[in-house]
mmCIF file of N, CA and C in Angstrom:
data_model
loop_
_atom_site.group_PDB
_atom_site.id
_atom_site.type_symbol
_atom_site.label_atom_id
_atom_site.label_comp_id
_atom_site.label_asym_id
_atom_site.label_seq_id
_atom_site.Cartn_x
_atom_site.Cartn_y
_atom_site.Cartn_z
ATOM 1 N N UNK A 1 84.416 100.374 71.311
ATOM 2 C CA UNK A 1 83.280 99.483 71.399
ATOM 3 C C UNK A 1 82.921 99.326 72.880
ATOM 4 N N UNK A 2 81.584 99.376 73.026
ATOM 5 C CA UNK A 2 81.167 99.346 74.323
ATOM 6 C C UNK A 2 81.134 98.135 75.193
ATOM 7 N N UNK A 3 81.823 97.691 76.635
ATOM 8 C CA UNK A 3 81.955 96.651 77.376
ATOM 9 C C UNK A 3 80.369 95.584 76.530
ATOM 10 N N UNK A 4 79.632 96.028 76.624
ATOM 11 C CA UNK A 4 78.253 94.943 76.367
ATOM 12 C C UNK A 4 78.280 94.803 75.041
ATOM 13 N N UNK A 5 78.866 95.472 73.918
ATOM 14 C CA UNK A 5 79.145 94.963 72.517
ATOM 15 C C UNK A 5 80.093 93.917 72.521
ATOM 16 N N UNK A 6 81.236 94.375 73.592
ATOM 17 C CA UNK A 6 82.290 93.241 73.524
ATOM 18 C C UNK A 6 81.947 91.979 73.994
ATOM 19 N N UNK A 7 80.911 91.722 74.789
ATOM 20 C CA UNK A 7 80.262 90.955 75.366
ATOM 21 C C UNK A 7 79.648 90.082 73.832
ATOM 22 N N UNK A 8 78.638 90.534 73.669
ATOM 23 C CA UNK A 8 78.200 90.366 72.395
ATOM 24 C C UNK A 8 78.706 89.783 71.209
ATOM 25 N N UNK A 9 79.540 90.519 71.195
ATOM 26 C CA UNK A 9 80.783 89.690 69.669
ATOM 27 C C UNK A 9 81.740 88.871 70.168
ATOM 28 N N UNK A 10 81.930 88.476 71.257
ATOM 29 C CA UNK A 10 82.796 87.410 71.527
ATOM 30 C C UNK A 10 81.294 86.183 71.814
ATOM 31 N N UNK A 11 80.253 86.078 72.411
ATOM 32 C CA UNK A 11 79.140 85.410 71.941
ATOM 33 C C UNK A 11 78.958 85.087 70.648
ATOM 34 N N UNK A 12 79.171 85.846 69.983
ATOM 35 C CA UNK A 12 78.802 85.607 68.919
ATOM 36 C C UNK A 12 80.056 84.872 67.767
ATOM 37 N N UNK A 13 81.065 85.060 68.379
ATOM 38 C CA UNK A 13 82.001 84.451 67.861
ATOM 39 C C UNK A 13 81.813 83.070 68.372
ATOM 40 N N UNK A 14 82.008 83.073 69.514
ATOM 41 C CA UNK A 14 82.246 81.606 70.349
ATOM 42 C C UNK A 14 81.360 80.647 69.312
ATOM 43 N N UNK A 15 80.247 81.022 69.580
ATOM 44 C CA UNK A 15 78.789 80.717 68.644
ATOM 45 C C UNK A 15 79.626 79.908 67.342
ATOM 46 N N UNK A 16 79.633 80.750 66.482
ATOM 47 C CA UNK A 16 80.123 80.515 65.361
ATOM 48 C C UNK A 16 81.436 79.577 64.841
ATOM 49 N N UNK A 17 82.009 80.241 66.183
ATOM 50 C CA UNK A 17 83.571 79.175 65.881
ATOM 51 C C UNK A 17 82.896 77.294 66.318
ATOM 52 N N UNK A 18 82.658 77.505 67.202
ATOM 53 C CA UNK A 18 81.941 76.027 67.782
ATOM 54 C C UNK A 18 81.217 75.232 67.079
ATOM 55 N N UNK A 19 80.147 76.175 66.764
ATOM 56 C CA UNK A 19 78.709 75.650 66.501
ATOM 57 C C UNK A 19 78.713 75.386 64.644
ATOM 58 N N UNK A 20 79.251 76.629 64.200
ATOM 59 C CA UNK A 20 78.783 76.792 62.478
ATOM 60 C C UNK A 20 79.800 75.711 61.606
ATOM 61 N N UNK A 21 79.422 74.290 61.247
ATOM 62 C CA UNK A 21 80.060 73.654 60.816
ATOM 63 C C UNK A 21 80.733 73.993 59.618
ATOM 64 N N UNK A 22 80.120 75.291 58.473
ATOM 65 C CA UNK A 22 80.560 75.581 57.449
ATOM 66 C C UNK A 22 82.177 76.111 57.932
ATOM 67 N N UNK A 23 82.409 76.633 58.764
ATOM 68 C CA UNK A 23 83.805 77.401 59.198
ATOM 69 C C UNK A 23 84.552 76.384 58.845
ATOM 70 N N UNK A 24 84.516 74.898 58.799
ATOM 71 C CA UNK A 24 85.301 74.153 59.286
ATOM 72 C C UNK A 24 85.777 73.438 57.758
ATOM 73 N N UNK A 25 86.950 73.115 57.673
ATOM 74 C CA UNK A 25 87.644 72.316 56.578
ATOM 75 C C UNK A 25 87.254 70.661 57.201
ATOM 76 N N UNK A 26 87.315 69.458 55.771
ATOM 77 C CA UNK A 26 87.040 68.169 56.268
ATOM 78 C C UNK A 26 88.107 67.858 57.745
ATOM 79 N N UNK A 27 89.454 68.421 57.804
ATOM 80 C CA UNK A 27 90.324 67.887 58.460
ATOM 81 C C UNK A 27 89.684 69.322 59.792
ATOM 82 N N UNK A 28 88.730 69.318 59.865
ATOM 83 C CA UNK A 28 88.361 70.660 61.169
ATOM 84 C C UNK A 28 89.205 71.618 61.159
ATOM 85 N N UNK A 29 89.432 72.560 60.313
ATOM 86 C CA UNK A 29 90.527 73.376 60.083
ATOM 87 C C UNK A 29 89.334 74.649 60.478
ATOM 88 N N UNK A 30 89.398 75.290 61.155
ATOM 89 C CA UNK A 30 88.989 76.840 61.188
ATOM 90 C C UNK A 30 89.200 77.383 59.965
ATOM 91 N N UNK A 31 88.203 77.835 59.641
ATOM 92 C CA UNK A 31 88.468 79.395 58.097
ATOM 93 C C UNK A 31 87.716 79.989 58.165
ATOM 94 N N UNK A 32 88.128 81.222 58.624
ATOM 95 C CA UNK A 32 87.259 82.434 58.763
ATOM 96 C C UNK A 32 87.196 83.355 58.165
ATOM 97 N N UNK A 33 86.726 83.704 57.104
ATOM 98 C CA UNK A 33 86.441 84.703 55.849
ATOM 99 C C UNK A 33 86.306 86.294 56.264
ATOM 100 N N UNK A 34 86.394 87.513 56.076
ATOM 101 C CA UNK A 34 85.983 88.400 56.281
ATOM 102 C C UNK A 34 84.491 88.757 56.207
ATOM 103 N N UNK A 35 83.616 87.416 55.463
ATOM 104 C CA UNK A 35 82.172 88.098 55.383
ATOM 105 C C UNK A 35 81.868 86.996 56.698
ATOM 106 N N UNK A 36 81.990 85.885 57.270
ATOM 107 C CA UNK A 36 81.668 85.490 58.668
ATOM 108 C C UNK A 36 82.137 87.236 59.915
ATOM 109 N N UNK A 37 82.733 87.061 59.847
ATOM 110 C CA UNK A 37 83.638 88.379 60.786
ATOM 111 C C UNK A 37 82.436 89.555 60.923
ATOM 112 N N UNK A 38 82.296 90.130 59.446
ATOM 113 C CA UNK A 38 81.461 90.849 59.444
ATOM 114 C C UNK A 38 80.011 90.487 59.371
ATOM 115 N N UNK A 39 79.538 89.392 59.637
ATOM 116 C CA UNK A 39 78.447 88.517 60.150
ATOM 117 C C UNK A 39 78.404 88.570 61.235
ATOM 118 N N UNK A 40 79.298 88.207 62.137
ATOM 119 C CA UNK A 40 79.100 88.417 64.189
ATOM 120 C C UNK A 40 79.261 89.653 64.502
ATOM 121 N N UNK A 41 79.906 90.495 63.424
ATOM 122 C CA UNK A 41 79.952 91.926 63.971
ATOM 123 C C UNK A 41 78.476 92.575 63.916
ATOM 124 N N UNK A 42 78.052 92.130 62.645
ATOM 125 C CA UNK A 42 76.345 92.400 62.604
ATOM 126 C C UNK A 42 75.090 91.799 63.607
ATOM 127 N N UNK A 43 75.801 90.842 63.569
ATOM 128 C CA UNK A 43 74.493 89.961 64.564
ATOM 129 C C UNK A 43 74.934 90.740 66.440
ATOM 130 N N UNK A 44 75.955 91.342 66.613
ATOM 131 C CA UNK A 44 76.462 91.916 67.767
ATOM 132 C C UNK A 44 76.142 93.200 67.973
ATOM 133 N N UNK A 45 75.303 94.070 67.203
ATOM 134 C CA UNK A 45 74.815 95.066 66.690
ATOM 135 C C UNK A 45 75.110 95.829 66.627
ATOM 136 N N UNK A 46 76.698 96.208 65.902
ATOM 137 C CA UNK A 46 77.670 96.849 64.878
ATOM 138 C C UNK A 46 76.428 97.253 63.905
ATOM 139 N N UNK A 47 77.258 98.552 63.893
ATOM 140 C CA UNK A 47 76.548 99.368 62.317
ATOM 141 C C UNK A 47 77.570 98.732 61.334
ATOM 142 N N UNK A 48 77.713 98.699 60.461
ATOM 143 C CA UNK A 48 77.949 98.922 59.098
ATOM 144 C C UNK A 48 79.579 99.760 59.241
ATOM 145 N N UNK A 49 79.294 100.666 59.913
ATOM 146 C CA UNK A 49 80.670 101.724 59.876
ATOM 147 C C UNK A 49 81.477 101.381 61.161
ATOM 148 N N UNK A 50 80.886 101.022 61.883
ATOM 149 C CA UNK A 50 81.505 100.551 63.193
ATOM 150 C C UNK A 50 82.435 99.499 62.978
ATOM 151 N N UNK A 51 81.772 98.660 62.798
ATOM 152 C CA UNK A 51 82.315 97.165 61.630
ATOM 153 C C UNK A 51 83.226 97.228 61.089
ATOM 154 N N UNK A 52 83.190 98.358 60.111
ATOM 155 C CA UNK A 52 84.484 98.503 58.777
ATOM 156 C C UNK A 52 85.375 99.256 60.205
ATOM 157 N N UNK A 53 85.160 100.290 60.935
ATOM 158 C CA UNK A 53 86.180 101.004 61.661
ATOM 159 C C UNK A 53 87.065 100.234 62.375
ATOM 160 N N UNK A 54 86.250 98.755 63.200
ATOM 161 C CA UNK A 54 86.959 97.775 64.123
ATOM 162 C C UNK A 54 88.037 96.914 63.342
ATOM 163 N N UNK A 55 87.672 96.673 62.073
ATOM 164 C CA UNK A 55 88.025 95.887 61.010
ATOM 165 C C UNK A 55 89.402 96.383 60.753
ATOM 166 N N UNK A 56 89.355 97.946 60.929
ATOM 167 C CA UNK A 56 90.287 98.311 60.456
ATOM 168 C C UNK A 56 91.474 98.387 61.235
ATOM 169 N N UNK A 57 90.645 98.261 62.427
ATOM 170 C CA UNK A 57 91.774 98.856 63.144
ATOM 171 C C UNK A 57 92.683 97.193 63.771
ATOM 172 N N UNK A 58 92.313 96.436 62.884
ATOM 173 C CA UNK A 58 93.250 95.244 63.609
ATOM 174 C C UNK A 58 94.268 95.239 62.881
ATOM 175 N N UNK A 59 94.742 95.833 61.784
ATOM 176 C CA UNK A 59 95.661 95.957 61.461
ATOM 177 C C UNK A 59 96.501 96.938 61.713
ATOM 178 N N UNK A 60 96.232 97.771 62.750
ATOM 179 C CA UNK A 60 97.509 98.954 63.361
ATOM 180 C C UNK A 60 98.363 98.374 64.369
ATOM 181 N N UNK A 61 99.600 99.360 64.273
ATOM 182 C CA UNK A 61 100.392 98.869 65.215
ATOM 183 C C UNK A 61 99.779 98.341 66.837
ATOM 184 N N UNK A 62 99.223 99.348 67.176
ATOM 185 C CA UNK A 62 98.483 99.622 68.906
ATOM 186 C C UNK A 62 98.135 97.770 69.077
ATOM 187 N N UNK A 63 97.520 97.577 68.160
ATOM 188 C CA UNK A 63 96.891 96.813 68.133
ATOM 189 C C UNK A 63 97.855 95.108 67.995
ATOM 190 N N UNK A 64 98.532 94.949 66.863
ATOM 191 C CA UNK A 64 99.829 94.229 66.643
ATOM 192 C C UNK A 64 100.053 94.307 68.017
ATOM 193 N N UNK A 65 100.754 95.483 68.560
ATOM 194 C CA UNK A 65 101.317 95.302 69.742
ATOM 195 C C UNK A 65 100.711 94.980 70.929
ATOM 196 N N UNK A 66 99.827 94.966 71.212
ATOM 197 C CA UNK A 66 98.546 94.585 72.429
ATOM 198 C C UNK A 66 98.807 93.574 71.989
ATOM 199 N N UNK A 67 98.461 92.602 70.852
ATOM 200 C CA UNK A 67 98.509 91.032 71.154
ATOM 201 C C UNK A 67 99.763 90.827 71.185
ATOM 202 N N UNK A 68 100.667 90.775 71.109
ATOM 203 C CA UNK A 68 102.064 90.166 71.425
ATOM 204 C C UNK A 68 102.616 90.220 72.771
ATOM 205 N N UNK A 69 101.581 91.884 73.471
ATOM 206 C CA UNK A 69 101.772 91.582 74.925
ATOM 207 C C UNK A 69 101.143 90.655 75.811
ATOM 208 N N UNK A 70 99.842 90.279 74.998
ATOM 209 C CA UNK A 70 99.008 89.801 75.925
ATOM 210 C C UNK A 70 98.965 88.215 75.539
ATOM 211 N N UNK A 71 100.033 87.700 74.031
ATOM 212 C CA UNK A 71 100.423 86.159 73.963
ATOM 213 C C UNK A 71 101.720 86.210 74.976
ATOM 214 N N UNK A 72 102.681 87.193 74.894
ATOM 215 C CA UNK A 72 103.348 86.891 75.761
ATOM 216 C C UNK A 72 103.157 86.412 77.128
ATOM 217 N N UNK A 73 102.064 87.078 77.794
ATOM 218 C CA UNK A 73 101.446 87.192 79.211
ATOM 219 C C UNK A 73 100.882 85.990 79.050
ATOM 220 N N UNK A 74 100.311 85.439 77.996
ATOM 221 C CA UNK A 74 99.786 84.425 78.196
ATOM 222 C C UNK A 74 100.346 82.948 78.452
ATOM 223 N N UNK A 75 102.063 83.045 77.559
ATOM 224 C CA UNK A 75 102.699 82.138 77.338
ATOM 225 C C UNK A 75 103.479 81.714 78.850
ATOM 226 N N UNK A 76 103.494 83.076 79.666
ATOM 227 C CA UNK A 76 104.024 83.526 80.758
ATOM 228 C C UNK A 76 103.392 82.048 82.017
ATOM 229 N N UNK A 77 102.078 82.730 81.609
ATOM 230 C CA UNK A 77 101.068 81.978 82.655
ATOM 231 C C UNK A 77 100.404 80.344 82.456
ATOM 232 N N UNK A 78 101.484 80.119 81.405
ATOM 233 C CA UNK A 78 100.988 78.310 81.117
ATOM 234 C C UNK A 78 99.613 78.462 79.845
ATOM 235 N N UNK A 79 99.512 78.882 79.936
ATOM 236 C CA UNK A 79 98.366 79.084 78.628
ATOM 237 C C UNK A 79 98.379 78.331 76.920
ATOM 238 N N UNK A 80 97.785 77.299 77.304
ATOM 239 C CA UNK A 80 98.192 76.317 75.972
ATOM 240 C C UNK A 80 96.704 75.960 74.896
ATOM 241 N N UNK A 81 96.201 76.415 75.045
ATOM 242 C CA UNK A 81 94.755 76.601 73.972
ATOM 243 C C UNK A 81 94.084 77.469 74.477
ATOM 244 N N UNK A 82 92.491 77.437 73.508
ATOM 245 C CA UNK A 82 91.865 78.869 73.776
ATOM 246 C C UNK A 82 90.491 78.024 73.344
ATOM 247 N N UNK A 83 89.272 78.708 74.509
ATOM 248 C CA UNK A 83 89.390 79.596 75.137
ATOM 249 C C UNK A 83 90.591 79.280 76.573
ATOM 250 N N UNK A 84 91.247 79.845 77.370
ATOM 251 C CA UNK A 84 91.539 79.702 78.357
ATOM 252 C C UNK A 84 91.335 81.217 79.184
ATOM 253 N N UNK A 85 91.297 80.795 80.587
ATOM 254 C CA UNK A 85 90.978 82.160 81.661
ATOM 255 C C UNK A 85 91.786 81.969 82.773
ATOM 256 N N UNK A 86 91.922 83.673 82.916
ATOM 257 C CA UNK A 86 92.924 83.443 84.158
ATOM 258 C C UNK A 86 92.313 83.958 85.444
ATOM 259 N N UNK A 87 91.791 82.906 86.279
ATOM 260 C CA UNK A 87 91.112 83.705 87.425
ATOM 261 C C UNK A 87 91.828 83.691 88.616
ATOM 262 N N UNK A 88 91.313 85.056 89.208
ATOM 263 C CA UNK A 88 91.696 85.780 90.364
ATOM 264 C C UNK A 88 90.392 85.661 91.232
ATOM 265 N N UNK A 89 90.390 86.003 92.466
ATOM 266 C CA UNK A 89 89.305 86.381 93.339
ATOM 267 C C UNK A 89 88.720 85.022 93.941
ATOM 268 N N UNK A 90 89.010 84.207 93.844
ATOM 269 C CA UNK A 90 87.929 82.900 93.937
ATOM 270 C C UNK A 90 87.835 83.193 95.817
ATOM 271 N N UNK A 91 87.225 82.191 95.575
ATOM 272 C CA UNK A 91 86.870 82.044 97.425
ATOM 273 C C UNK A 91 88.109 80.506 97.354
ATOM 274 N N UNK A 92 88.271 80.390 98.751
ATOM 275 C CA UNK A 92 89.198 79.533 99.352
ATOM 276 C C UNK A 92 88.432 77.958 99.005
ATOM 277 N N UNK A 93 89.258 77.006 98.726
ATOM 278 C CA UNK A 93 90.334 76.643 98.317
ATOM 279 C C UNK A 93 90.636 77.673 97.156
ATOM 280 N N UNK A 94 90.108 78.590 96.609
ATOM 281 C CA UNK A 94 90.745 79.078 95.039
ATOM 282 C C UNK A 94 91.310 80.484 95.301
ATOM 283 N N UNK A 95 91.472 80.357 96.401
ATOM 284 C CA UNK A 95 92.075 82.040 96.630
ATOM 285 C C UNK A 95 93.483 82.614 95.670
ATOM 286 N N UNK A 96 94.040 81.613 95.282
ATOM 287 C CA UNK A 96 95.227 82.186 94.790
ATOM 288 C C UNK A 96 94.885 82.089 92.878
ATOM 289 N N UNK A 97 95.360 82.959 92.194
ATOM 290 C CA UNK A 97 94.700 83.072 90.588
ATOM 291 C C UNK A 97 95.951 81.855 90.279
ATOM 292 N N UNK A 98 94.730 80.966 89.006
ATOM 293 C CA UNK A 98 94.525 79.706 88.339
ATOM 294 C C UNK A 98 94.310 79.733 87.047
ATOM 295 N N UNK A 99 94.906 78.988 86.330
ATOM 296 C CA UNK A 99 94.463 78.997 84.831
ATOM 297 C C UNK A 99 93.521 78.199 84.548
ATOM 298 N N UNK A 100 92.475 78.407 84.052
ATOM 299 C CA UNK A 100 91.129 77.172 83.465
ATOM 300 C C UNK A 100 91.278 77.337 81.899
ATOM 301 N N UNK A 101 91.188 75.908 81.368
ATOM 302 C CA UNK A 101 90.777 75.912 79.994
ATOM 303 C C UNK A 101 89.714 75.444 79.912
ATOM 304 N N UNK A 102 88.987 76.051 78.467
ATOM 305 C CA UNK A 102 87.671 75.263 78.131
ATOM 306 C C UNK A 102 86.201 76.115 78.386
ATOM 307 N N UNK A 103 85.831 75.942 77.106
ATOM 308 C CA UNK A 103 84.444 76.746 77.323
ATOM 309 C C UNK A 103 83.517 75.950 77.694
ATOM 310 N N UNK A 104 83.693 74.598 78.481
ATOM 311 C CA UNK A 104 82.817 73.942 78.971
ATOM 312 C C UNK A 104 82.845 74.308 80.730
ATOM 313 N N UNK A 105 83.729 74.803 81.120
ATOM 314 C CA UNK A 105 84.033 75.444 82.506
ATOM 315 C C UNK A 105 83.637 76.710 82.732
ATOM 316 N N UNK A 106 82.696 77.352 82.357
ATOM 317 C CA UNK A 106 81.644 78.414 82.780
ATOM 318 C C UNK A 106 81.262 78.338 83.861
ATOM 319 N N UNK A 107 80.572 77.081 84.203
ATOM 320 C CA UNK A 107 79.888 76.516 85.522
ATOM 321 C C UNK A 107 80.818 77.031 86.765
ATOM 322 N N UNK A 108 81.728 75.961 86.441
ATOM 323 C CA UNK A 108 82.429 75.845 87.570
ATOM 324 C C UNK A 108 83.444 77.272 88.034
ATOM 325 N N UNK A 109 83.644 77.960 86.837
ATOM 326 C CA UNK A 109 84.344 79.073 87.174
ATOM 327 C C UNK A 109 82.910 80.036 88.315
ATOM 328 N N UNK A 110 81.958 80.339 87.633
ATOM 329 C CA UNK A 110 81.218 80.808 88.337
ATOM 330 C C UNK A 110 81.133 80.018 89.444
ATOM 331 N N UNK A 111 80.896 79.437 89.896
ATOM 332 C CA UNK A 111 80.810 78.596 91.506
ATOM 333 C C UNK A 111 82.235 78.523 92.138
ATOM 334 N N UNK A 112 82.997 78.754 91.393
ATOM 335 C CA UNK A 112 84.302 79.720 92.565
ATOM 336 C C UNK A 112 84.513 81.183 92.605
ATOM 337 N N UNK A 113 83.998 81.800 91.509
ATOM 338 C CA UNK A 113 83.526 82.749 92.150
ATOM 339 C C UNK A 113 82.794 83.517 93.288
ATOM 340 N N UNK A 114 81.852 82.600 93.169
ATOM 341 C CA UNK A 114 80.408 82.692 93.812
ATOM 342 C C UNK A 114 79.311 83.337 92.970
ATOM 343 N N UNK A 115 79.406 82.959 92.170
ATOM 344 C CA UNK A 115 78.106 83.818 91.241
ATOM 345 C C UNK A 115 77.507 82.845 90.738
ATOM 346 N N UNK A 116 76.401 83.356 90.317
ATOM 347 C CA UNK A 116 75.066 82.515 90.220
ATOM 348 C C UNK A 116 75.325 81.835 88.628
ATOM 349 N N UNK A 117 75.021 80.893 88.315
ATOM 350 C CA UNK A 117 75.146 80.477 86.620
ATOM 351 C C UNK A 117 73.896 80.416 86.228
#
């Protein structure tokens, strides 16, 4: 999948997980069905076969194993909900990489970056 699809379907997730109250049980429980899934994969502009191929492939090992490296790495680095980010590069005071939680910190991550929001 191409960097700007991935772009795309994590938008489109975020979207959905946040925003689409149906996801949610009375007690706010996340439930995410395979036809939502294949809803952001569509609205992200996945074909049809692309979709079923990505779908498929979350159940292979490669894959199993990529996330267990990358909860490990995460568990490593203080990482206690999601979204969370681990930034590098900032300008000074932020020169040294920091963990941010929260998809309300867009802003501010970009303004230690230095990039425009």
């Amino acid at each position: 999948v191409s960097p700007s699809r991935v772009e795309a379907i994590i938008s489109n997730f975020t979207h959905a997980i946040h925003l689409d109250k149906s996801l949610r049980s009375e007690d706010n429980e996340l439930k995410l069905e395979k036809s939502t899934i294949a809803s952001c994969l569509a609205a992200s502009g996945l074909s049809g076969e692309e979709a079923k191929k990505l779908m498929a492939s979350v159940s292979t090992a490669a894959v199993k194993n990529a996330l267990k490296a990358n909860t490990k790495e995460a568990l490593k680095r203080g990482v206690f909900g999601s979204p969370s980010f681990w930034i590098e590069g900032g300008a000074k005071p932020h020169a040294e990489p920091f963990l941010v939680f929260g998809s309300d910190r867009f802003e501010q991550i970009a303004h230690i970056l230095g990039l425009e929001w």
